[in-house]
Amino acid sequence: FVKRDDLLGVGLGGNKIRRFAYYLGEALDTGCDIVVAGGGGARSNQTIAAAACAAKAGLPVHLVVPESVGPVVRKLAELLQAELHFAESSDASSLNRTIRAVCQMLKAQGHRPYIVRPGAAGPLGMLGYVDAMRELYEQAAACRIEIDHVLCCGGTGTTYGGVLLGTKLFHSQTTATAVAIGRRFRHAETLCRDIAKAAKLG
């Protein structure tokens, strides 16, 4: 069975949409008036997810992306009225350096920017997949399906952290497994620490 988060209905879907529900909620709650989001890799769905979710929330968005980002992402960002800023590479240090520069510029203009780091990683973002697991078990129960193992891919580990926490909260006998898709998957100790923080936030 597959949970179709590509059909979430905002932008092109994908795992970042659930994270942005929490990030943008925090942005609005704290009085921020503009979003600065760092893209992931050149083919990451984060760029378009950030633009689509910010547009839905009524917040202008500045996207920091590597120069190598392709024409499709550039055009979609333009259609969603996002402003693009280009970092020299997709390396996290290059993206973060450009994010800081963009934020300084916006603050000088009188804005209160809310930052979403590359990868949209962190404990708050995990709560999106705690929600997803609650939905999963409700849907499975309605269809009389017994789920005993959940498998997901992981880049930074944020989605997996939410999946793992959600399974323990809503169906503790379920096993959750992540397949790492890159070197950015975080060390187990860091991931466990963020899961514990997410549990407190929830």
JSON list of C-alpha atoms in Angstrom, two decimals:
[
{"chain": "A", "resi": 1, "resn": "PHE", "atom": "CA", "xyz": [0.00, 0.00, 0.00]},
{"chain": "A", "resi": 2, "resn": "VAL", "atom": "CA", "xyz": [1.20, 3.52, -0.81]},
{"chain": "A", "resi": 3, "resn": "LYS", "atom": "CA", "xyz": [0.22, 6.75, 0.92]},
{"chain": "A", "resi": 4, "resn": "ARG", "atom": "CA", "xyz": [-0.02, 9.27, -1.93]},
{"chain": "A", "resi": 5, "resn": "ASP", "atom": "CA", "xyz": [1.41, 12.48, -0.53]},
{"chain": "A", "resi": 6, "resn": "ASP", "atom": "CA", "xyz": [2.04, 13.61, -4.09]},
{"chain": "A", "resi": 7, "resn": "LEU", "atom": "CA", "xyz": [-1.73, 14.23, -4.10]},
{"chain": "A", "resi": 8, "resn": "LEU", "atom": "CA", "xyz": [-1.84, 16.59, -1.11]},
{"chain": "A", "resi": 9, "resn": "GLY", "atom": "CA", "xyz": [-3.29, 19.34, -3.31]},
{"chain": "A", "resi": 10, "resn": "VAL", "atom": "CA", "xyz": [-0.75, 22.13, -2.80]},
{"chain": "A", "resi": 11, "resn": "GLY", "atom": "CA", "xyz": [1.83, 22.71, -5.52]},
{"chain": "A", "resi": 12, "resn": "LEU", "atom": "CA", "xyz": [3.18, 19.38, -6.71]},
{"chain": "A", "resi": 13, "resn": "GLY", "atom": "CA", "xyz": [2.66, 17.66, -3.36]},
{"chain": "A", "resi": 14, "resn": "GLY", "atom": "CA", "xyz": [5.50, 15.78, -1.73]},
{"chain": "A", "resi": 15, "resn": "ASN", "atom": "CA", "xyz": [6.80, 15.42, 1.78]},
{"chain": "A", "resi": 16, "resn": "LYS", "atom": "CA", "xyz": [7.68, 19.10, 2.26]},
{"chain": "A", "resi": 17, "resn": "ILE", "atom": "CA", "xyz": [4.04, 20.22, 2.14]},
{"chain": "A", "resi": 18, "resn": "ARG", "atom": "CA", "xyz": [3.23, 18.77, 5.57]},
{"chain": "A", "resi": 19, "resn": "ARG", "atom": "CA", "xyz": [6.32, 20.44, 7.06]},
{"chain": "A", "resi": 20, "resn": "PHE", "atom": "CA", "xyz": [5.41, 23.85, 5.69]},
{"chain": "A", "resi": 21, "resn": "ALA", "atom": "CA", "xyz": [2.00, 23.69, 7.37]},
{"chain": "A", "resi": 22, "resn": "TYR", "atom": "CA", "xyz": [3.89, 23.90, 10.67]},
{"chain": "A", "resi": 23, "resn": "TYR", "atom": "CA", "xyz": [6.67, 26.27, 9.58]},
{"chain": "A", "resi": 24, "resn": "LEU", "atom": "CA", "xyz": [4.28, 28.80, 8.06]},
{"chain": "A", "resi": 25, "resn": "GLY", "atom": "CA", "xyz": [1.96, 28.47, 11.04]},
{"chain": "A", "resi": 26, "resn": "GLU", "atom": "CA", "xyz": [4.87, 29.46, 13.25]},
{"chain": "A", "resi": 27, "resn": "ALA", "atom": "CA", "xyz": [5.77, 32.31, 10.88]},
{"chain": "A", "resi": 28, "resn": "LEU", "atom": "CA", "xyz": [2.26, 33.75, 11.14]},
{"chain": "A", "resi": 29, "resn": "ASP", "atom": "CA", "xyz": [2.06, 33.18, 14.91]},
{"chain": "A", "resi": 30, "resn": "THR", "atom": "CA", "xyz": [5.32, 35.07, 15.48]},
{"chain": "A", "resi": 31, "resn": "GLY", "atom": "CA", "xyz": [4.40, 38.04, 13.30]},
{"chain": "A", "resi": 32, "resn": "CYS", "atom": "CA", "xyz": [6.77, 37.36, 10.42]},
{"chain": "A", "resi": 33, "resn": "ASP", "atom": "CA", "xyz": [5.70, 38.97, 7.16]},
{"chain": "A", "resi": 34, "resn": "ILE", "atom": "CA", "xyz": [7.95, 37.27, 4.61]},
{"chain": "A", "resi": 35, "resn": "VAL", "atom": "CA", "xyz": [9.50, 33.81, 4.15]},
{"chain": "A", "resi": 36, "resn": "VAL", "atom": "CA", "xyz": [13.07, 33.04, 3.15]},
{"chain": "A", "resi": 37, "resn": "ALA", "atom": "CA", "xyz": [13.41, 29.38, 2.23]},
{"chain": "A", "resi": 38, "resn": "GLY", "atom": "CA", "xyz": [16.57, 27.58, 1.22]},
{"chain": "A", "resi": 39, "resn": "GLY", "atom": "CA", "xyz": [16.15, 25.06, -1.54]},
{"chain": "A", "resi": 40, "resn": "GLY", "atom": "CA", "xyz": [17.49, 21.56, -1.22]},
{"chain": "A", "resi": 41, "resn": "GLY", "atom": "CA", "xyz": [19.35, 20.07, -4.14]},
{"chain": "A", "resi": 42, "resn": "ALA", "atom": "CA", "xyz": [18.84, 21.26, -7.70]},
{"chain": "A", "resi": 43, "resn": "ARG", "atom": "CA", "xyz": [15.97, 18.75, -8.11]},
{"chain": "A", "resi": 44, "resn": "SER", "atom": "CA", "xyz": [14.46, 19.05, -4.63]},
{"chain": "A", "resi": 45, "resn": "ASN", "atom": "CA", "xyz": [10.72, 19.62, -4.34]},
{"chain": "A", "resi": 46, "resn": "GLN", "atom": "CA", "xyz": [11.30, 22.05, -1.47]},
{"chain": "A", "resi": 47, "resn": "THR", "atom": "CA", "xyz": [11.58, 25.10, -3.71]},
{"chain": "A", "resi": 48, "resn": "ILE", "atom": "CA", "xyz": [8.15, 24.73, -5.27]},
{"chain": "A", "resi": 49, "resn": "ALA", "atom": "CA", "xyz": [6.59, 23.48, -2.03]},
{"chain": "A", "resi": 50, "resn": "ALA", "atom": "CA", "xyz": [7.79, 26.63, -0.25]},
{"chain": "A", "resi": 51, "resn": "ALA", "atom": "CA", "xyz": [6.48, 28.90, -2.99]},
{"chain": "A", "resi": 52, "resn": "ALA", "atom": "CA", "xyz": [3.10, 27.16, -3.20]},
{"chain": "A", "resi": 53, "resn": "CYS", "atom": "CA", "xyz": [2.54, 26.98, 0.55]},
{"chain": "A", "resi": 54, "resn": "ALA", "atom": "CA", "xyz": [3.62, 30.57, 1.15]},
{"chain": "A", "resi": 55, "resn": "ALA", "atom": "CA", "xyz": [1.27, 31.75, -1.60]},
{"chain": "A", "resi": 56, "resn": "LYS", "atom": "CA", "xyz": [-1.57, 29.80, 0.01]},
{"chain": "A", "resi": 57, "resn": "ALA", "atom": "CA", "xyz": [-0.75, 31.39, 3.38]},
{"chain": "A", "resi": 58, "resn": "GLY", "atom": "CA", "xyz": [-0.61, 34.87, 1.86]},
{"chain": "A", "resi": 59, "resn": "LEU", "atom": "CA", "xyz": [3.09, 35.38, 2.61]},
{"chain": "A", "resi": 60, "resn": "PRO", "atom": "CA", "xyz": [5.65, 36.65, 0.07]},
{"chain": "A", "resi": 61, "resn": "VAL", "atom": "CA", "xyz": [8.54, 34.23, -0.35]},
{"chain": "A", "resi": 62, "resn": "HIS", "atom": "CA", "xyz": [12.19, 34.59, -1.31]},
{"chain": "A", "resi": 63, "resn": "LEU", "atom": "CA", "xyz": [13.79, 31.33, -2.41]},
{"chain": "A", "resi": 64, "resn": "VAL", "atom": "CA", "xyz": [17.51, 30.67, -2.15]},
{"chain": "A", "resi": 65, "resn": "VAL", "atom": "CA", "xyz": [18.50, 28.03, -4.68]},
{"chain": "A", "resi": 66, "resn": "PRO", "atom": "CA", "xyz": [21.71, 26.80, -6.29]},
{"chain": "A", "resi": 67, "resn": "GLU", "atom": "CA", "xyz": [22.61, 28.30, -9.65]},
{"chain": "A", "resi": 68, "resn": "SER", "atom": "CA", "xyz": [22.26, 24.81, -11.11]},
{"chain": "A", "resi": 69, "resn": "VAL", "atom": "CA", "xyz": [18.51, 24.71, -10.49]},
{"chain": "A", "resi": 70, "resn": "GLY", "atom": "CA", "xyz": [16.67, 23.85, -13.71]},
{"chain": "A", "resi": 71, "resn": "PRO", "atom": "CA", "xyz": [14.32, 25.86, -15.94]},
{"chain": "A", "resi": 72, "resn": "VAL", "atom": "CA", "xyz": [11.17, 24.04, -14.78]},
{"chain": "A", "resi": 73, "resn": "VAL", "atom": "CA", "xyz": [11.73, 25.03, -11.15]},
{"chain": "A", "resi": 74, "resn": "ARG", "atom": "CA", "xyz": [12.57, 28.58, -12.19]},
{"chain": "A", "resi": 75, "resn": "LYS", "atom": "CA", "xyz": [9.38, 28.90, -14.24]},
{"chain": "A", "resi": 76, "resn": "LEU", "atom": "CA", "xyz": [7.15, 27.41, -11.54]},
{"chain": "A", "resi": 77, "resn": "ALA", "atom": "CA", "xyz": [8.68, 29.74, -8.95]},
{"chain": "A", "resi": 78, "resn": "GLU", "atom": "CA", "xyz": [7.96, 32.67, -11.26]},
{"chain": "A", "resi": 79, "resn": "LEU", "atom": "CA", "xyz": [4.34, 31.56, -11.73]},
{"chain": "A", "resi": 80, "resn": "LEU", "atom": "CA", "xyz": [3.96, 31.34, -7.95]},
{"chain": "A", "resi": 81, "resn": "GLN", "atom": "CA", "xyz": [5.38, 34.89, -7.62]},
{"chain": "A", "resi": 82, "resn": "ALA", "atom": "CA", "xyz": [8.41, 33.80, -5.64]},
{"chain": "A", "resi": 83, "resn": "GLU", "atom": "CA", "xyz": [11.62, 35.79, -5.86]},
{"chain": "A", "resi": 84, "resn": "LEU", "atom": "CA", "xyz": [14.71, 33.70, -6.57]},
{"chain": "A", "resi": 85, "resn": "HIS", "atom": "CA", "xyz": [18.20, 34.31, -5.19]},
{"chain": "A", "resi": 86, "resn": "PHE", "atom": "CA", "xyz": [21.08, 32.18, -6.41]},
{"chain": "A", "resi": 87, "resn": "ALA", "atom": "CA", "xyz": [23.78, 30.57, -4.28]},
{"chain": "A", "resi": 88, "resn": "GLU", "atom": "CA", "xyz": [27.00, 29.44, -5.88]},
{"chain": "A", "resi": 89, "resn": "SER", "atom": "CA", "xyz": [26.31, 25.77, -5.16]},
{"chain": "A", "resi": 90, "resn": "SER", "atom": "CA", "xyz": [23.86, 23.37, -3.48]},
{"chain": "A", "resi": 91, "resn": "ASP", "atom": "CA", "xyz": [26.29, 22.98, -0.57]},
{"chain": "A", "resi": 92, "resn": "ALA", "atom": "CA", "xyz": [24.57, 23.85, 2.73]},
{"chain": "A", "resi": 93, "resn": "SER", "atom": "CA", "xyz": [27.20, 26.43, 3.67]},
{"chain": "A", "resi": 94, "resn": "SER", "atom": "CA", "xyz": [26.71, 28.27, 0.35]},
{"chain": "A", "resi": 95, "resn": "LEU", "atom": "CA", "xyz": [22.92, 28.22, 0.68]},
{"chain": "A", "resi": 96, "resn": "ASN", "atom": "CA", "xyz": [23.00, 29.37, 4.31]},
{"chain": "A", "resi": 97, "resn": "ARG", "atom": "CA", "xyz": [25.42, 32.18, 3.50]},
{"chain": "A", "resi": 98, "resn": "THR", "atom": "CA", "xyz": [23.05, 33.47, 0.81]},
{"chain": "A", "resi": 99, "resn": "ILE", "atom": "CA", "xyz": [20.05, 33.06, 3.13]},
{"chain": "A", "resi": 100, "resn": "ARG", "atom": "CA", "xyz": [21.75, 35.28, 5.72]},
{"chain": "A", "resi": 101, "resn": "ALA", "atom": "CA", "xyz": [22.47, 37.92, 3.08]},
{"chain": "A", "resi": 102, "resn": "VAL", "atom": "CA", "xyz": [18.86, 37.90, 1.85]},
{"chain": "A", "resi": 103, "resn": "CYS", "atom": "CA", "xyz": [17.55, 38.19, 5.41]},
{"chain": "A", "resi": 104, "resn": "GLN", "atom": "CA", "xyz": [19.82, 41.15, 6.14]},
{"chain": "A", "resi": 105, "resn": "MET", "atom": "CA", "xyz": [18.54, 42.87, 3.01]},
{"chain": "A", "resi": 106, "resn": "LEU", "atom": "CA", "xyz": [14.90, 42.26, 3.97]},
{"chain": "A", "resi": 107, "resn": "LYS", "atom": "CA", "xyz": [15.41, 43.42, 7.55]},
{"chain": "A", "resi": 108, "resn": "ALA", "atom": "CA", "xyz": [16.98, 46.62, 6.21]},
{"chain": "A", "resi": 109, "resn": "GLN", "atom": "CA", "xyz": [13.75, 47.12, 4.25]},
{"chain": "A", "resi": 110, "resn": "GLY", "atom": "CA", "xyz": [11.69, 46.78, 7.45]},
{"chain": "A", "resi": 111, "resn": "HIS", "atom": "CA", "xyz": [10.55, 43.18, 7.05]},
{"chain": "A", "resi": 112, "resn": "ARG", "atom": "CA", "xyz": [10.44, 40.39, 9.62]},
{"chain": "A", "resi": 113, "resn": "PRO", "atom": "CA", "xyz": [11.68, 37.32, 7.69]},
{"chain": "A", "resi": 114, "resn": "TYR", "atom": "CA", "xyz": [10.99, 33.74, 8.71]},
{"chain": "A", "resi": 115, "resn": "ILE", "atom": "CA", "xyz": [13.75, 31.33, 7.70]},
{"chain": "A", "resi": 116, "resn": "VAL", "atom": "CA", "xyz": [13.28, 27.77, 6.49]},
{"chain": "A", "resi": 117, "resn": "ARG", "atom": "CA", "xyz": [16.68, 26.13, 6.23]},
{"chain": "A", "resi": 118, "resn": "PRO", "atom": "CA", "xyz": [17.75, 23.89, 3.32]},
{"chain": "A", "resi": 119, "resn": "GLY", "atom": "CA", "xyz": [16.03, 20.53, 3.60]},
{"chain": "A", "resi": 120, "resn": "ALA", "atom": "CA", "xyz": [13.27, 22.01, 5.80]},
{"chain": "A", "resi": 121, "resn": "ALA", "atom": "CA", "xyz": [14.68, 19.80, 8.54]},
{"chain": "A", "resi": 122, "resn": "GLY", "atom": "CA", "xyz": [14.03, 19.89, 12.27]},
{"chain": "A", "resi": 123, "resn": "PRO", "atom": "CA", "xyz": [11.70, 18.86, 15.08]},
{"chain": "A", "resi": 124, "resn": "LEU", "atom": "CA", "xyz": [8.83, 21.18, 14.08]},
{"chain": "A", "resi": 125, "resn": "GLY", "atom": "CA", "xyz": [8.78, 19.75, 10.57]},
{"chain": "A", "resi": 126, "resn": "MET", "atom": "CA", "xyz": [8.55, 16.23, 11.98]},
{"chain": "A", "resi": 127, "resn": "LEU", "atom": "CA", "xyz": [5.07, 16.97, 13.27]},
{"chain": "A", "resi": 128, "resn": "GLY", "atom": "CA", "xyz": [3.79, 16.94, 9.70]},
{"chain": "A", "resi": 129, "resn": "TYR", "atom": "CA", "xyz": [4.53, 13.24, 9.46]},
{"chain": "A", "resi": 130, "resn": "VAL", "atom": "CA", "xyz": [3.15, 12.54, 12.90]},
{"chain": "A", "resi": 131, "resn": "ASP", "atom": "CA", "xyz": [-0.08, 13.85, 11.35]},
{"chain": "A", "resi": 132, "resn": "ALA", "atom": "CA", "xyz": [0.48, 11.64, 8.30]},
{"chain": "A", "resi": 133, "resn": "MET", "atom": "CA", "xyz": [0.76, 8.54, 10.46]},
{"chain": "A", "resi": 134, "resn": "ARG", "atom": "CA", "xyz": [-2.45, 9.36, 12.29]},
{"chain": "A", "resi": 135, "resn": "GLU", "atom": "CA", "xyz": [-4.16, 9.69, 8.91]},
{"chain": "A", "resi": 136, "resn": "LEU", "atom": "CA", "xyz": [-2.58, 6.45, 7.71]},
{"chain": "A", "resi": 137, "resn": "TYR", "atom": "CA", "xyz": [-3.93, 4.39, 10.59]},
{"chain": "A", "resi": 138, "resn": "GLU", "atom": "CA", "xyz": [-7.36, 6.00, 10.36]},
{"chain": "A", "resi": 139, "resn": "GLN", "atom": "CA", "xyz": [-7.48, 5.22, 6.63]},
{"chain": "A", "resi": 140, "resn": "ALA", "atom": "CA", "xyz": [-6.23, 1.68, 7.20]},
{"chain": "A", "resi": 141, "resn": "ALA", "atom": "CA", "xyz": [-8.85, 1.06, 9.89]},
{"chain": "A", "resi": 142, "resn": "ALA", "atom": "CA", "xyz": [-11.62, 2.35, 7.63]},
{"chain": "A", "resi": 143, "resn": "CYS", "atom": "CA", "xyz": [-10.46, -0.07, 4.91]},
{"chain": "A", "resi": 144, "resn": "ARG", "atom": "CA", "xyz": [-9.89, -2.92, 7.40]},
{"chain": "A", "resi": 145, "resn": "ILE", "atom": "CA", "xyz": [-6.22, -3.08, 6.52]},
{"chain": "A", "resi": 146, "resn": "GLU", "atom": "CA", "xyz": [-3.61, -3.99, 9.12]},
{"chain": "A", "resi": 147, "resn": "ILE", "atom": "CA", "xyz": [-0.37, -2.05, 8.71]},
{"chain": "A", "resi": 148, "resn": "ASP", "atom": "CA", "xyz": [2.60, -3.57, 10.52]},
{"chain": "A", "resi": 149, "resn": "HIS", "atom": "CA", "xyz": [5.55, -1.98, 8.70]},
{"chain": "A", "resi": 150, "resn": "VAL", "atom": "CA", "xyz": [6.00, 1.53, 7.28]},
{"chain": "A", "resi": 151, "resn": "LEU", "atom": "CA", "xyz": [8.83, 2.25, 4.86]},
{"chain": "A", "resi": 152, "resn": "CYS", "atom": "CA", "xyz": [9.93, 5.71, 3.76]},
{"chain": "A", "resi": 153, "resn": "CYS", "atom": "CA", "xyz": [12.95, 7.33, 2.15]},
{"chain": "A", "resi": 154, "resn": "GLY", "atom": "CA", "xyz": [15.04, 9.82, 4.07]},
{"chain": "A", "resi": 155, "resn": "GLY", "atom": "CA", "xyz": [17.29, 12.72, 3.11]},
{"chain": "A", "resi": 156, "resn": "THR", "atom": "CA", "xyz": [17.81, 14.70, 6.32]},
{"chain": "A", "resi": 157, "resn": "GLY", "atom": "CA", "xyz": [15.75, 12.27, 8.43]},
{"chain": "A", "resi": 158, "resn": "THR", "atom": "CA", "xyz": [12.95, 14.72, 9.26]},
{"chain": "A", "resi": 159, "resn": "THR", "atom": "CA", "xyz": [10.23, 12.77, 7.45]},
{"chain": "A", "resi": 160, "resn": "TYR", "atom": "CA", "xyz": [11.41, 9.51, 8.98]},
{"chain": "A", "resi": 161, "resn": "GLY", "atom": "CA", "xyz": [11.52, 11.08, 12.44]},
{"chain": "A", "resi": 162, "resn": "GLY", "atom": "CA", "xyz": [7.86, 12.04, 12.10]},
{"chain": "A", "resi": 163, "resn": "VAL", "atom": "CA", "xyz": [6.96, 8.60, 10.73]},
{"chain": "A", "resi": 164, "resn": "LEU", "atom": "CA", "xyz": [8.74, 6.88, 13.61]},
{"chain": "A", "resi": 165, "resn": "LEU", "atom": "CA", "xyz": [7.18, 9.11, 16.27]},
{"chain": "A", "resi": 166, "resn": "GLY", "atom": "CA", "xyz": [3.74, 8.76, 14.69]},
{"chain": "A", "resi": 167, "resn": "THR", "atom": "CA", "xyz": [3.91, 4.98, 14.59]},
{"chain": "A", "resi": 168, "resn": "LYS", "atom": "CA", "xyz": [4.85, 4.86, 18.27]},
{"chain": "A", "resi": 169, "resn": "LEU", "atom": "CA", "xyz": [2.02, 7.23, 19.22]},
{"chain": "A", "resi": 170, "resn": "PHE", "atom": "CA", "xyz": [-0.75, 5.69, 17.13]},
{"chain": "A", "resi": 171, "resn": "HIS", "atom": "CA", "xyz": [0.21, 2.05, 16.46]},
{"chain": "A", "resi": 172, "resn": "SER", "atom": "CA", "xyz": [3.12, 1.11, 18.67]},
{"chain": "A", "resi": 173, "resn": "GLN", "atom": "CA", "xyz": [3.53, -2.42, 17.27]},
{"chain": "A", "resi": 174, "resn": "THR", "atom": "CA", "xyz": [4.38, -1.02, 13.83]},
{"chain": "A", "resi": 175, "resn": "THR", "atom": "CA", "xyz": [7.99, -1.09, 12.60]},
{"chain": "A", "resi": 176, "resn": "ALA", "atom": "CA", "xyz": [9.23, 2.02, 10.77]},
{"chain": "A", "resi": 177, "resn": "THR", "atom": "CA", "xyz": [12.21, 1.77, 8.41]},
{"chain": "A", "resi": 178, "resn": "ALA", "atom": "CA", "xyz": [14.02, 4.51, 6.50]},
{"chain": "A", "resi": 179, "resn": "VAL", "atom": "CA", "xyz": [16.04, 4.11, 3.31]},
{"chain": "A", "resi": 180, "resn": "ALA", "atom": "CA", "xyz": [18.69, 6.84, 3.22]},
{"chain": "A", "resi": 181, "resn": "ILE", "atom": "CA", "xyz": [18.88, 8.56, -0.16]},
{"chain": "A", "resi": 182, "resn": "GLY", "atom": "CA", "xyz": [21.98, 10.66, 0.45]},
{"chain": "A", "resi": 183, "resn": "ARG", "atom": "CA", "xyz": [24.82, 11.57, 2.75]},
{"chain": "A", "resi": 184, "resn": "ARG", "atom": "CA", "xyz": [22.76, 14.20, 4.57]},
{"chain": "A", "resi": 185, "resn": "PHE", "atom": "CA", "xyz": [20.81, 11.62, 6.60]},
{"chain": "A", "resi": 186, "resn": "ARG", "atom": "CA", "xyz": [21.58, 12.64, 10.15]},
{"chain": "A", "resi": 187, "resn": "HIS", "atom": "CA", "xyz": [23.49, 10.72, 12.77]},
{"chain": "A", "resi": 188, "resn": "ALA", "atom": "CA", "xyz": [21.23, 8.51, 14.92]},
{"chain": "A", "resi": 189, "resn": "GLU", "atom": "CA", "xyz": [21.92, 10.51, 18.09]},
{"chain": "A", "resi": 190, "resn": "THR", "atom": "CA", "xyz": [20.96, 13.79, 16.42]},
{"chain": "A", "resi": 191, "resn": "LEU", "atom": "CA", "xyz": [17.85, 12.23, 14.93]},
{"chain": "A", "resi": 192, "resn": "CYS", "atom": "CA", "xyz": [16.76, 10.77, 18.28]},
{"chain": "A", "resi": 193, "resn": "ARG", "atom": "CA", "xyz": [17.31, 14.13, 19.97]},
{"chain": "A", "resi": 194, "resn": "ASP", "atom": "CA", "xyz": [15.12, 15.88, 17.37]},
{"chain": "A", "resi": 195, "resn": "ILE", "atom": "CA", "xyz": [12.41, 13.21, 17.70]},
{"chain": "A", "resi": 196, "resn": "ALA", "atom": "CA", "xyz": [12.36, 13.80, 21.47]},
{"chain": "A", "resi": 197, "resn": "LYS", "atom": "CA", "xyz": [11.99, 17.56, 20.86]},
{"chain": "A", "resi": 198, "resn": "ALA", "atom": "CA", "xyz": [9.17, 16.93, 18.37]},
{"chain": "A", "resi": 199, "resn": "ALA", "atom": "CA", "xyz": [7.35, 14.77, 20.93]},
{"chain": "A", "resi": 200, "resn": "LYS", "atom": "CA", "xyz": [7.43, 17.72, 23.37]},
{"chain": "A", "resi": 201, "resn": "LEU", "atom": "CA", "xyz": [6.18, 20.12, 20.70]},
{"chain": "A", "resi": 202, "resn": "GLY", "atom": "CA", "xyz": [3.28, 17.83, 19.82]}
]
